[in-house]
Short mmCIF file of C-alpha atoms and ligand atoms in Angstrom, two decimals:
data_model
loop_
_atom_site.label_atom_id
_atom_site.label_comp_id
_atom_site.label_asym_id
_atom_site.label_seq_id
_atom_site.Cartn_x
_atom_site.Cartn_y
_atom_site.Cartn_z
CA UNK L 1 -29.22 -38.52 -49.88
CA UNK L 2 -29.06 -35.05 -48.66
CA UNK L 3 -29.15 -34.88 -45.10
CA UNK L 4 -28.30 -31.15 -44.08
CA UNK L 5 -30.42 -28.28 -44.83
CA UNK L 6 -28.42 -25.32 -45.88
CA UNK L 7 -28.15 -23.37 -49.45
CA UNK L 8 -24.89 -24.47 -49.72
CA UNK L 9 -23.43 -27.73 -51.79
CA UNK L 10 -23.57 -31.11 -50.05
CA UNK L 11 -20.66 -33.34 -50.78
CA UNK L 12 -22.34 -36.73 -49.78
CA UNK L 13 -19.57 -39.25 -50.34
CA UNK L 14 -15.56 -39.39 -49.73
CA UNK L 15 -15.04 -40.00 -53.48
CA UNK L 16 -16.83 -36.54 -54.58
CA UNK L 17 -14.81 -34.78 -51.58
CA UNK L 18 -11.90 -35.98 -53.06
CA UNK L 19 -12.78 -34.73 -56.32
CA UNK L 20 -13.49 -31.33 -55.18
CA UNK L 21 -10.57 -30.68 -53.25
CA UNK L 22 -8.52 -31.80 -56.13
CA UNK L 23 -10.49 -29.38 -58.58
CA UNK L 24 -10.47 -26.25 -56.27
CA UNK L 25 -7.23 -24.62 -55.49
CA UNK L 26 -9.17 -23.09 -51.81
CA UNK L 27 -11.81 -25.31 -50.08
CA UNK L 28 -13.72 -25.07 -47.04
CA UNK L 29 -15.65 -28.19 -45.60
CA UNK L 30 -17.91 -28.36 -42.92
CA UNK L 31 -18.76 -31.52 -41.06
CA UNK L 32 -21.76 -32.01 -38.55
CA UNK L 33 -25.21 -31.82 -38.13
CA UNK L 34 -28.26 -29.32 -37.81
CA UNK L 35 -27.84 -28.35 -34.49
CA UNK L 36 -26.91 -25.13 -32.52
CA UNK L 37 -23.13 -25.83 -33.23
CA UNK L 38 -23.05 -25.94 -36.70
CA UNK L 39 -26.08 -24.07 -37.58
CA UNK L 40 -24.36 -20.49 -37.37
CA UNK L 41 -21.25 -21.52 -39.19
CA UNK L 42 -23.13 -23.21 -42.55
CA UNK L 43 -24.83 -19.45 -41.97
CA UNK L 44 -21.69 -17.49 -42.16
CA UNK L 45 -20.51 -19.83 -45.17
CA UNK L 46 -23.86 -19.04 -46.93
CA UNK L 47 -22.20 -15.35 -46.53
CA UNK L 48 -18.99 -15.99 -47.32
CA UNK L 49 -19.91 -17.85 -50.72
CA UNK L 50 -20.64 -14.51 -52.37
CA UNK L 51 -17.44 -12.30 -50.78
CA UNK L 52 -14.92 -15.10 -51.44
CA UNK L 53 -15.33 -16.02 -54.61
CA UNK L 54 -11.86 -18.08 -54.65
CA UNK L 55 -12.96 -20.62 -51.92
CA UNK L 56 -15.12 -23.61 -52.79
CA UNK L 57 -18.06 -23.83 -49.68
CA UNK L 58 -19.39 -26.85 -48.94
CA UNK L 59 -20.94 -28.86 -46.32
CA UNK L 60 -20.68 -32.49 -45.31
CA UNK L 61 -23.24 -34.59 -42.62
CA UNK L 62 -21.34 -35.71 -39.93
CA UNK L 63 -23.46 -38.74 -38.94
CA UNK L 64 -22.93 -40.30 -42.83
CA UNK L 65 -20.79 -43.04 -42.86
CA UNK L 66 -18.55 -41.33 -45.71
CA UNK L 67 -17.96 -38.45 -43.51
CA UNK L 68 -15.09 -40.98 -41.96
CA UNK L 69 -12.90 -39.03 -43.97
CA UNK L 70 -12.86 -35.96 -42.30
CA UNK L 71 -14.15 -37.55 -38.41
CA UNK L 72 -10.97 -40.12 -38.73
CA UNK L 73 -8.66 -37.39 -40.23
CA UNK L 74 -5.49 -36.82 -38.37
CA UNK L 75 -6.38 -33.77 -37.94
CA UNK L 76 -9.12 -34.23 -36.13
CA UNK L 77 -7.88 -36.55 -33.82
CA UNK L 78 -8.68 -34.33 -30.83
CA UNK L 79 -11.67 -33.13 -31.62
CA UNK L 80 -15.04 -32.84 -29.13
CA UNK L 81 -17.07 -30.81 -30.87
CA UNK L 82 -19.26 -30.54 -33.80
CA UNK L 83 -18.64 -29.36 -36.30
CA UNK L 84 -15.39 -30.16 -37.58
CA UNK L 85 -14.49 -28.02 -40.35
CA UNK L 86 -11.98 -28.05 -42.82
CA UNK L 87 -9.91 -25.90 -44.80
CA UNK L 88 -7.72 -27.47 -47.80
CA UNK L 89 -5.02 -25.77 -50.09
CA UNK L 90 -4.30 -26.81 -53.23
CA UNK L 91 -5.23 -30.41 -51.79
CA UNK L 92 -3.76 -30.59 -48.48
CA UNK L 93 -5.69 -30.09 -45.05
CA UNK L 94 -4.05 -26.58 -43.95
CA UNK L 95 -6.53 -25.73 -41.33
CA UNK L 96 -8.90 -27.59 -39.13
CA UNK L 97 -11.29 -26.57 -36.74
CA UNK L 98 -13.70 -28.12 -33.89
CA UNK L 99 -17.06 -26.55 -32.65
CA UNK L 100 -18.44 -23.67 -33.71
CA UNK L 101 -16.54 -20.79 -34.85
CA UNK L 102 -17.80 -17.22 -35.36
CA UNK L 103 -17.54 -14.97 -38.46
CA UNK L 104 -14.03 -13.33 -37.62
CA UNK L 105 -12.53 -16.47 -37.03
CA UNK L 106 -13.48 -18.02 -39.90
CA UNK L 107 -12.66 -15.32 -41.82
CA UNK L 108 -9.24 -14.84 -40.74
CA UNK L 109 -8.27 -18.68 -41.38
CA UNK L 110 -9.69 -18.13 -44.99
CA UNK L 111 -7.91 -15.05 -45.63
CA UNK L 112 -4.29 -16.35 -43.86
CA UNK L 113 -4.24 -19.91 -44.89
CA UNK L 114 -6.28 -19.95 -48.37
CA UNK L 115 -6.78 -16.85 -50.14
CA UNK L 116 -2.83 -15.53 -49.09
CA UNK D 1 -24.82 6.80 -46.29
CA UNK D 2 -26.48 3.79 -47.60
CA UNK D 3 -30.33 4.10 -47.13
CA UNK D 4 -32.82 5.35 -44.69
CA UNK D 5 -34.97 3.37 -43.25
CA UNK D 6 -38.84 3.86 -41.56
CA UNK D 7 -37.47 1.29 -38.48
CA UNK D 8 -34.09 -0.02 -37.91
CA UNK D 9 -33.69 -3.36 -35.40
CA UNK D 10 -30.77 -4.28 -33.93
CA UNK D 11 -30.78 -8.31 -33.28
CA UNK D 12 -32.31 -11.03 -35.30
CA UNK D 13 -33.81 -13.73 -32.26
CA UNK D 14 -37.22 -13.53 -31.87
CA UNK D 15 -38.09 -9.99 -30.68
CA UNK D 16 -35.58 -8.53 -33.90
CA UNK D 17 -37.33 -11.24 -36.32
CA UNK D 18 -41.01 -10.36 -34.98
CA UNK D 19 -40.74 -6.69 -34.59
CA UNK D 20 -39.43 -7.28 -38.59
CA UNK D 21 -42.36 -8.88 -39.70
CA UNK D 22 -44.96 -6.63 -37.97
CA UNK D 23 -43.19 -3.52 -39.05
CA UNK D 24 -42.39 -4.23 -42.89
CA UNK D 25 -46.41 -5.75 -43.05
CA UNK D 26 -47.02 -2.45 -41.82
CA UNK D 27 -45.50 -0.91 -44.71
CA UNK D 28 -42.15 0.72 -43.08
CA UNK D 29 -39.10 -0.18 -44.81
CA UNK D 30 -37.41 -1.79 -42.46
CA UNK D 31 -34.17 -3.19 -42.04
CA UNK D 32 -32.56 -5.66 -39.02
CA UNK D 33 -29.05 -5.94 -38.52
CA UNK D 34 -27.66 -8.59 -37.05
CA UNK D 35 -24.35 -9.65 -35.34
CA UNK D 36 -24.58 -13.02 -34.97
CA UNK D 37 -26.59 -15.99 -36.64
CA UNK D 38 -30.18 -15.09 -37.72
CA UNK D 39 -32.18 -16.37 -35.34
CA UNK D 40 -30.07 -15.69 -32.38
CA UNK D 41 -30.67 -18.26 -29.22
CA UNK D 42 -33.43 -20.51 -31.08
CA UNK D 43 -30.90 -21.97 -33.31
CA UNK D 44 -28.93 -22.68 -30.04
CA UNK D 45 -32.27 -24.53 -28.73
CA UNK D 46 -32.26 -28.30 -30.16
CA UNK D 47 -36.30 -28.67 -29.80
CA UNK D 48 -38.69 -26.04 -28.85
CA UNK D 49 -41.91 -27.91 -27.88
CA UNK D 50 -43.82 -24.66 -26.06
CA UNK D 51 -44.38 -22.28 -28.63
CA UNK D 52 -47.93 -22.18 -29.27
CA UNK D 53 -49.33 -23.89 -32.46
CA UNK D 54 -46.65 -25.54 -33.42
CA UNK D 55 -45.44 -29.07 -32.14
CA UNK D 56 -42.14 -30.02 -31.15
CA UNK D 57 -40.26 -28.13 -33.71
CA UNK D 58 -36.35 -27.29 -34.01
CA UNK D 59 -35.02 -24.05 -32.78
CA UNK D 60 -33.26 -23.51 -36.16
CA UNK D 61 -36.44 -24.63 -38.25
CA UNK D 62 -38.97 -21.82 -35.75
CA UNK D 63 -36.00 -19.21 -36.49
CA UNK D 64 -36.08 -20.15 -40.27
CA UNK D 65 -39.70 -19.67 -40.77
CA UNK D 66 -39.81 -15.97 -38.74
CA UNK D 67 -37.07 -14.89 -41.50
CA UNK D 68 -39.22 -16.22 -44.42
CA UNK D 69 -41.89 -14.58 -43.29
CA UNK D 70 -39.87 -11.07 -42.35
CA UNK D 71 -38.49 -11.38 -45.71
CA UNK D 72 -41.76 -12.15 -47.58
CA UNK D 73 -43.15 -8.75 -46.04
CA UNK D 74 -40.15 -7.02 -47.45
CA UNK D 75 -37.80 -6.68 -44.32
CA UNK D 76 -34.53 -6.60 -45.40
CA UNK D 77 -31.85 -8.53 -43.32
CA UNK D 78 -27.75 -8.36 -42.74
CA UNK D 79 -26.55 -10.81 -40.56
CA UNK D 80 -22.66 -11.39 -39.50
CA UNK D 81 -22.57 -8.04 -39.21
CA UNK D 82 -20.17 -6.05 -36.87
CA UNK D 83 -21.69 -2.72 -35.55
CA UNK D 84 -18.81 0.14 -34.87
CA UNK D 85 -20.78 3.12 -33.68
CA UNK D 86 -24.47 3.99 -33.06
CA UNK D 87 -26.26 7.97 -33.02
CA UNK D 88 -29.79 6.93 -31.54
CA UNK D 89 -30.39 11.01 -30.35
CA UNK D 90 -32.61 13.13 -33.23
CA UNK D 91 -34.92 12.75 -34.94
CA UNK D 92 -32.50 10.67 -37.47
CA UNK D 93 -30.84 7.56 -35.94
CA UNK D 94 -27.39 6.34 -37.77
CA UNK D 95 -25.27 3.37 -37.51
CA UNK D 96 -21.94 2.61 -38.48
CA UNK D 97 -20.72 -1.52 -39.36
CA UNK D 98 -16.81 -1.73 -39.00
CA UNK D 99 -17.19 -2.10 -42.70
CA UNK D 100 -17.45 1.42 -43.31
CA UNK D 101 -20.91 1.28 -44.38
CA UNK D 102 -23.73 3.44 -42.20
CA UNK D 103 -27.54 2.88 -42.42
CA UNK D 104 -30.15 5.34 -40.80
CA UNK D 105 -33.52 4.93 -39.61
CA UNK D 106 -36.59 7.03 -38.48
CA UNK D 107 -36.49 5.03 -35.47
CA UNK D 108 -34.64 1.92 -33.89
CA UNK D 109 -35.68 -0.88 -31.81
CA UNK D 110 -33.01 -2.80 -29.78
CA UNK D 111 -33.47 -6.80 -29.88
CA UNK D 112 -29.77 -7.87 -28.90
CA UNK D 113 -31.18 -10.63 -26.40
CA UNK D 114 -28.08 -12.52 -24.23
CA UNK D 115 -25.45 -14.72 -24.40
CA UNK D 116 -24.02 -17.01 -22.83
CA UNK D 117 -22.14 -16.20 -19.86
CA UNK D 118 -18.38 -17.69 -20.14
CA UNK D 119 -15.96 -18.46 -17.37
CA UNK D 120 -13.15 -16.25 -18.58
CA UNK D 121 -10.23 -18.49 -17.04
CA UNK D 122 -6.92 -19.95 -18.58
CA UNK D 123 -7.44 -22.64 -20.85
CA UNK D 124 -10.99 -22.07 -21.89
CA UNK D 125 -10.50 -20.89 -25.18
CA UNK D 126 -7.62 -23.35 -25.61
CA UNK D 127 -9.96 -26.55 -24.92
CA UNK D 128 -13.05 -25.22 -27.01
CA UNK D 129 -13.73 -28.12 -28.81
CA UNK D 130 -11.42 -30.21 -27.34
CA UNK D 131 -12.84 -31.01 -24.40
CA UNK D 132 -14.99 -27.76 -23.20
CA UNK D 133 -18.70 -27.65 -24.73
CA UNK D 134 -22.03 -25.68 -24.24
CA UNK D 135 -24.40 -28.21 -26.00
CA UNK D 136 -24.85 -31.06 -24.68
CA UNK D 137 -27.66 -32.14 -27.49
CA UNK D 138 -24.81 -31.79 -29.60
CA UNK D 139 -21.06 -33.00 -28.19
CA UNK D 140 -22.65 -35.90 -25.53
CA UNK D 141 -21.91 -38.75 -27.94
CA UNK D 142 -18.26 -37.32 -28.22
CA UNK D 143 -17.93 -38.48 -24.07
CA UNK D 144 -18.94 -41.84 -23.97
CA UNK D 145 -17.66 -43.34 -21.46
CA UNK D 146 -15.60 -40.82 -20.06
CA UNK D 147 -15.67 -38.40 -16.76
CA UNK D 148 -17.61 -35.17 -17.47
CA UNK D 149 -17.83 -32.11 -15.19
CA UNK D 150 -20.95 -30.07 -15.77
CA UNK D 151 -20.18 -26.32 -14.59
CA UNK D 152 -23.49 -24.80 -13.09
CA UNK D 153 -26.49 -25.05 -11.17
CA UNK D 154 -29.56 -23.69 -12.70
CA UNK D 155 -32.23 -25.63 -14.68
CA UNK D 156 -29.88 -26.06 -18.15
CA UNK D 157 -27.19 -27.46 -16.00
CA UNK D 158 -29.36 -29.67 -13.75
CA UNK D 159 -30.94 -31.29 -17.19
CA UNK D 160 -28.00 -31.53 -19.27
CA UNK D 161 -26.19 -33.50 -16.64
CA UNK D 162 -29.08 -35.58 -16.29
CA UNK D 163 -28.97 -36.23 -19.73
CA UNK D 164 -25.53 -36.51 -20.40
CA UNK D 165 -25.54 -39.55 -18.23
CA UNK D 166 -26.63 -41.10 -21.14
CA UNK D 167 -23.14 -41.14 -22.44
CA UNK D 168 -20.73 -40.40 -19.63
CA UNK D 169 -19.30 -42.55 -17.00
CA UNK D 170 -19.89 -40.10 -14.57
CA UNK D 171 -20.89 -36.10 -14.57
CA UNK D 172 -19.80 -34.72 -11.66
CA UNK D 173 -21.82 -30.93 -11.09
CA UNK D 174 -19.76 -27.78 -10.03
CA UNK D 175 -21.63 -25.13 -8.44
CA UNK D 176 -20.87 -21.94 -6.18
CA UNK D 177 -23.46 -21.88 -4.12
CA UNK D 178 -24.67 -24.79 -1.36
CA UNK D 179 -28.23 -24.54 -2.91
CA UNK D 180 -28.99 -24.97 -6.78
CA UNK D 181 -31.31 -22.11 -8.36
CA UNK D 182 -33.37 -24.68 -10.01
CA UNK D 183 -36.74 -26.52 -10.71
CA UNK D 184 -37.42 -29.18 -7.63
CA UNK D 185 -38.21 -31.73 -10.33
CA UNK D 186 -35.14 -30.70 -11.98
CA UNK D 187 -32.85 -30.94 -8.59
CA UNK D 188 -35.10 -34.07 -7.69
CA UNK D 189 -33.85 -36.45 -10.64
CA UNK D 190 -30.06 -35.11 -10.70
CA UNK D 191 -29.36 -36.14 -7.33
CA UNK D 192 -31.33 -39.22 -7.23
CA UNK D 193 -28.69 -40.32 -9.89
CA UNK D 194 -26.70 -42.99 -8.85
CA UNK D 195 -24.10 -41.55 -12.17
CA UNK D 196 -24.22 -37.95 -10.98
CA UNK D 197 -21.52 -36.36 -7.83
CA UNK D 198 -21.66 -32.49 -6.49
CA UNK D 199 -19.36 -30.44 -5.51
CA UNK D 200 -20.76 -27.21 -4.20
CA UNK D 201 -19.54 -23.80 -2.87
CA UNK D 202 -16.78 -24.07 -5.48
CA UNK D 203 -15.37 -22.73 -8.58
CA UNK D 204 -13.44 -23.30 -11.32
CA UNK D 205 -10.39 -22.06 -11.40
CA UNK D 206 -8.66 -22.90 -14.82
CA UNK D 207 -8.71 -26.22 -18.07
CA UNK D 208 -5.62 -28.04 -18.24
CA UNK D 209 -4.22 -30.49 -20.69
CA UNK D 210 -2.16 -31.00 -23.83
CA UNK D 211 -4.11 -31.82 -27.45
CA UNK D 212 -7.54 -32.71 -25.54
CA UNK D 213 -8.72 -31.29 -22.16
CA UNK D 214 -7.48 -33.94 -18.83
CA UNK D 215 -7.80 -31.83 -15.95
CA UNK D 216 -9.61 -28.96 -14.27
CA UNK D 217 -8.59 -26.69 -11.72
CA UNK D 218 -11.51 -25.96 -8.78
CA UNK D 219 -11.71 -23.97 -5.75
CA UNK D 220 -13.50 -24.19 -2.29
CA UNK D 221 -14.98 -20.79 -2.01
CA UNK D 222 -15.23 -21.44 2.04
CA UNK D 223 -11.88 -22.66 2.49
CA UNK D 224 -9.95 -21.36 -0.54
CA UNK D 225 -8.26 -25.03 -1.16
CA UNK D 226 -7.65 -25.59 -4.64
CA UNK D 227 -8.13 -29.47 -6.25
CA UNK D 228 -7.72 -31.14 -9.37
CA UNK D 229 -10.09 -32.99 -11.17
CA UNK D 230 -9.37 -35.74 -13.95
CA UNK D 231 -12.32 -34.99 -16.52
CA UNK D 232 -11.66 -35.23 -20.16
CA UNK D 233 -15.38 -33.12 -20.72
CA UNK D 234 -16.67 -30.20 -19.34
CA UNK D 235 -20.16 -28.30 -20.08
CA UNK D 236 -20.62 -24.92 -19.20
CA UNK D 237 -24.31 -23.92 -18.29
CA UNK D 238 -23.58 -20.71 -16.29
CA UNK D 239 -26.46 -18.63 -17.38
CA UNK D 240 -26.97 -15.98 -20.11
CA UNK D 241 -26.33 -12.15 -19.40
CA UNK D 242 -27.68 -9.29 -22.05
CA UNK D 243 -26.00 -8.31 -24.55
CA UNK D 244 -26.41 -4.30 -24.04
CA UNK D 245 -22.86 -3.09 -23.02
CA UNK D 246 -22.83 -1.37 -26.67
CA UNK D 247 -26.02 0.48 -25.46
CA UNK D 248 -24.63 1.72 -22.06
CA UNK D 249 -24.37 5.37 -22.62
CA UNK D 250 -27.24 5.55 -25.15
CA UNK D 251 -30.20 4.33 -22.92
CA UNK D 252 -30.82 3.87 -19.24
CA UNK D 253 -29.84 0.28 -18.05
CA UNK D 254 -30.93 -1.22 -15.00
CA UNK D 255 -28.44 -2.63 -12.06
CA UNK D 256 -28.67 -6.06 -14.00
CA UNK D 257 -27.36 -3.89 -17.28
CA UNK D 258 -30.89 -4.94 -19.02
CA UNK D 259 -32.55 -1.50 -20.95
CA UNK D 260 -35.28 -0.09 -18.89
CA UNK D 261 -38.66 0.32 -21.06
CA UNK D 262 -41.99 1.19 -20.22
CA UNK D 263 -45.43 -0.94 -21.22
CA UNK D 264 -44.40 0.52 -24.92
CA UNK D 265 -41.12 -0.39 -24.92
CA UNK D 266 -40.52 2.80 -24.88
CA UNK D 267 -36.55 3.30 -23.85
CA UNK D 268 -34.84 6.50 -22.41
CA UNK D 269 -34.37 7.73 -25.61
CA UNK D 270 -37.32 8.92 -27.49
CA UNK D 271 -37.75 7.16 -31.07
CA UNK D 272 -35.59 4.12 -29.95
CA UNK D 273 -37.66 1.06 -28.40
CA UNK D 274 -36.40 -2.48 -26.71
CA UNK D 275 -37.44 -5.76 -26.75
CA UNK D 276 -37.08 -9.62 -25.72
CA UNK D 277 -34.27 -11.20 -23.46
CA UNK D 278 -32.52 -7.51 -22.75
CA UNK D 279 -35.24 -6.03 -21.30
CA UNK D 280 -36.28 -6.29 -17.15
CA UNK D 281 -38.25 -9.40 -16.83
CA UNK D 282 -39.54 -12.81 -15.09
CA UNK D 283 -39.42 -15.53 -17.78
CA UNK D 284 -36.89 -15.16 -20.86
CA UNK D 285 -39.09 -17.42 -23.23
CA UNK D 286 -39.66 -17.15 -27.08
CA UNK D 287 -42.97 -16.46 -26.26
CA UNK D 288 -42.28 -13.38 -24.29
CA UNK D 289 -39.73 -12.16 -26.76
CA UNK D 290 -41.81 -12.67 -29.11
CA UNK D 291 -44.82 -10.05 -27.45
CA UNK D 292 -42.05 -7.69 -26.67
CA UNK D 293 -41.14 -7.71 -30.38
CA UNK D 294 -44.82 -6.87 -31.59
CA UNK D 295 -45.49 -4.36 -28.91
CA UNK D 296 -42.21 -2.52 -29.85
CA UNK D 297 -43.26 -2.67 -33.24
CA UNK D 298 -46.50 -1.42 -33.03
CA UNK D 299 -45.08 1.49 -30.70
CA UNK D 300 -42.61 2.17 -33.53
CA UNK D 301 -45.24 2.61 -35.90
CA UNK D 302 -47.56 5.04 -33.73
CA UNK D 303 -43.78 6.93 -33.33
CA UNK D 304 -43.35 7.06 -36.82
CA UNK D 305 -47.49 8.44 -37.95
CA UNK D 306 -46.49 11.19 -35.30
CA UNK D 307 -43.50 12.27 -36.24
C1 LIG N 1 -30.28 -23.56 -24.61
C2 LIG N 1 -31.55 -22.74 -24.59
C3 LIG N 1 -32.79 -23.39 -24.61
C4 LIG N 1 -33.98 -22.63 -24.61
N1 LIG N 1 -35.18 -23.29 -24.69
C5 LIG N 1 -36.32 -22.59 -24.82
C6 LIG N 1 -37.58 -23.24 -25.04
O1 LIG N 1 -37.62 -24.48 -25.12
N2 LIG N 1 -38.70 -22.47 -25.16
C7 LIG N 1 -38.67 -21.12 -25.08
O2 LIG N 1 -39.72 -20.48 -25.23
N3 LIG N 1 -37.51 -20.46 -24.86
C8 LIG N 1 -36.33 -21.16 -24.74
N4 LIG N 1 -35.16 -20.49 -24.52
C9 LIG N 1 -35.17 -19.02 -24.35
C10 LIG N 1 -35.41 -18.30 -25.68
O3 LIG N 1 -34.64 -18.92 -26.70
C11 LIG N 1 -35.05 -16.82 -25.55
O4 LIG N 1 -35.73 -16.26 -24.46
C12 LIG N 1 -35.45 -16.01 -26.80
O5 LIG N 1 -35.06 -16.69 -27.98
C13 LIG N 1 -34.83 -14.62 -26.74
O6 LIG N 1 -35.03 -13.94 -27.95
P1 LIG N 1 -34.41 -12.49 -28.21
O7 LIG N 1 -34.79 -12.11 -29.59
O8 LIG N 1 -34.77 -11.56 -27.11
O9 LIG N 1 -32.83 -12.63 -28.09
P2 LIG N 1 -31.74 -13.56 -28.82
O10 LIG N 1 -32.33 -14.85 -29.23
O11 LIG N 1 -30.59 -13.58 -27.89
O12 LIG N 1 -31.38 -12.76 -30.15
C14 LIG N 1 -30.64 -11.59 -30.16
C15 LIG N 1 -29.90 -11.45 -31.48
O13 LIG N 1 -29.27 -10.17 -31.52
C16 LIG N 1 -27.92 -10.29 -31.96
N5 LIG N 1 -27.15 -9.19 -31.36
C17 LIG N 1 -26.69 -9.07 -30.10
N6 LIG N 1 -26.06 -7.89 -29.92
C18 LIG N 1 -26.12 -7.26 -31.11
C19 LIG N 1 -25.64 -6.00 -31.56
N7 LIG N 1 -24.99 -5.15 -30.76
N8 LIG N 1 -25.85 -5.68 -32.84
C20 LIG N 1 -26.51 -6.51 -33.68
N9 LIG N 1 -26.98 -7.72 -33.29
C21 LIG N 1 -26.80 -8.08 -32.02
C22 LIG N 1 -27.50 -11.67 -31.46
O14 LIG N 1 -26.42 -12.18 -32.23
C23 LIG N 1 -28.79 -12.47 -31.69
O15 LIG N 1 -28.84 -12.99 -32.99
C24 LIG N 1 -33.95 -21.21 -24.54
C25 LIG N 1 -32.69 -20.57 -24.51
C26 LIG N 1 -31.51 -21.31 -24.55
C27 LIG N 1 -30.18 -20.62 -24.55
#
């Protein structure tokens, strides 16, 4: 069940994140819920989707018991703050993120760590 | 030069989105550009239960439906957008994004509200995330059980401390002053609670740690001793400040740096109006932004059958 309401694609279990991330060279996940956090960065995404064309956007609800893959990720291990966004080359995490994160930054970890 | 527009706003929060929808249903093209996310500080407001005619309703969902409706009346919309250089003098107004690409309007009305304030001291970009938070609707969980500090003493900070109790151990409240600037009911409940310690006159003075925030750094104004704090959380509720240092030379600003208007909106620059949270005023509600937005839109439009 969708649980987030933004234009962009929903991964709702761990299986069909896996699948993605091994069909997509570039993708960018983020975790977390509709609240003031999160909100603005599924909003630059939405943006994004249309000037990156190489990166696969999609979002992920924090609170669903699949989302264990990314809240339990090493990765994540310090993280206070929602959401928790990843960013996964050619199948491996390469970037991760916690709380929100404005256009510029977001931009700059697409453009250094996926589309280089 | 990309178009020209009847009315250019600059913000998309309330007074941006409103002034939109009363100008484009007035037939001006009209276009809003927008630095941040549409919506501006209602999508930073988890529940928003005193806007008139609608119940309890999320900040994000009121935001959503003032863009639908902007965008139904033909208001066009750029958000994320990063604004290099404005020309609000003449009779044509221009702006250039960092982009490279330049709109111009018949006339402009300013809507870029506030933000938050930040502390601006070592570690606080380091720990965002990690430790540091402004939303307490939306990190509390991540503290349960833990030692919180909760930076501030006005009504946000009061409440959020109150409620982060819900999850933290304890929430101790830093504040400057010896009085809070605060509701009495608000002041009332945080120090009847038996979870909640002050520490007043004092400041913070820097976030330490090594993956996840452990320590801060505070100072006693009075005495100018410096302590250390185990937390492993701290919220920031320091106030919000307008957003109008890009406007500075363009229109008059007040001592408080908010843009002086008249009952029009009517700025110090003739053709270019201002509304919502930047503007001189009592109570920064949606409400009021909201008002300011139609007035300044209406104004516009008298501007523009004059011209
Ligand atoms: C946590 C919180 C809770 C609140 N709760 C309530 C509540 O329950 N009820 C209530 O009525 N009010 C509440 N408020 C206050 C209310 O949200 C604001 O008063 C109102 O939304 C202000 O609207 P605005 O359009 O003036 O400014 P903003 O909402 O600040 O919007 C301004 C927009 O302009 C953009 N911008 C800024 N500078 C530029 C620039 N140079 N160029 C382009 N764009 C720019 C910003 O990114 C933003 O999107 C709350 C505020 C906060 C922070």
């Amino acid at each position: 069940m969708k649980l987030l309401q933004t234009n962009l694609q929903e991964v709702e279990t761990a299986a069909e994140l896996d699948k993605m991330i091994k069909e997509n060279d570039n993708v960018m996940v983020c975790c977390g819920r509709m609240g003031p956090m999160c909100i603005p960065v599924y909003d630059i995404m939405e943006e994004l989707e249309d000037e990156r064309s190489k990166v696969k956007f999609a979002v992920m609800a924090f609170d669903s018991p699949e989302a264990g893959i990314i809240r339990d990720a090493k990765e994540c291990r310090s993280f206070m703050g929602l959401p928790f966004t990843m960013y996964y080359k050619n199948g491996v995490v390469t970037a991760a993120t916690s709380s929100i994160q404005n256009r510029s930054q977001v931009m700059s970890i697409i453009d250094e760590k996926l589309c280089n | 030069m990309d178009d020209i527009f009847d009315v250019m706003i600059i913000g998309a929060g309330a007074a941006g989105l409103t002034a939109g929808i009363y100008s484009s249903r007035a037939r001006h093209s009209t276009l809003i550009l927008n630095e941040g996310a549409i919506g501006g500080q209602m999508v930073l407001t988890d529940e928003i239960a005193n806007y008139p005619g609608v119940e309890n309703t999320q900040g994000y969902s009121l935001a959503n439906t003032m863009k639908k409706q902007a965008k139904e009346f033909g208001c066009k919309i750029k958000s994320n957008i990063q604004i290099k250089e404005y020309q609000l003098e003449g009779k044509v107004k221009k702006v250039s994004l960092h982009d490279g690409r330049e709109f111009s309007a018949k006339t402009v009305i300013l809507a870029p509200g506030g933000k938050p304030r930040s502390l601006d001291i070592p570690g606080e970009d380091q720990f965002k995330g990690k430790g540091i938070s402004y939303c307490a609707t939306c990190d509390g969980d991540f503290f349960t059980g833990k030692e919180i500090a909760v930076i501030g003493g006005g009504n946000s900070a009061l409440e959020e401390a109150v409620s982060l109790t819900k999850y933290a151990e304890k929430v101790t409240i830093i504040h400057q002053f010896d009085h809070f600037q605060a509701f009495e009911h608000a002041i009332r409940e945080a120090k009847n609670h038996p979870r909640i310690k002050f520490i007043m006159e004092s400041e913070l003075r820097a976030f330490e740690g090594d993956t996840g925030l452990q320590k801060i750094q505070v100072e006693h104004l009075p005495s100018g001793n410096i302590s250390e704090i185990n937390v492993e959380g701290a919220f920031v509720f320091i106030g919000y400040m307008p957003n109008t240092k890009a406007f500075k030379d363009l229109v008059t600003l007040n001592s408080r740096d908010e843009i002086i208007v008249d009952e029009d909106k009517n700025t110090s620059t003739r053709g270019v109006f201002a509304a919502g949270d930047c503007i001189p005023k009592k109570y920064r509600q949606v409400t009021t932004a909201v008002a300011d937005g139609t007035i300044a839109a209406l104004s516009a439009s008298a501007y523009l059958r004059d011209l």
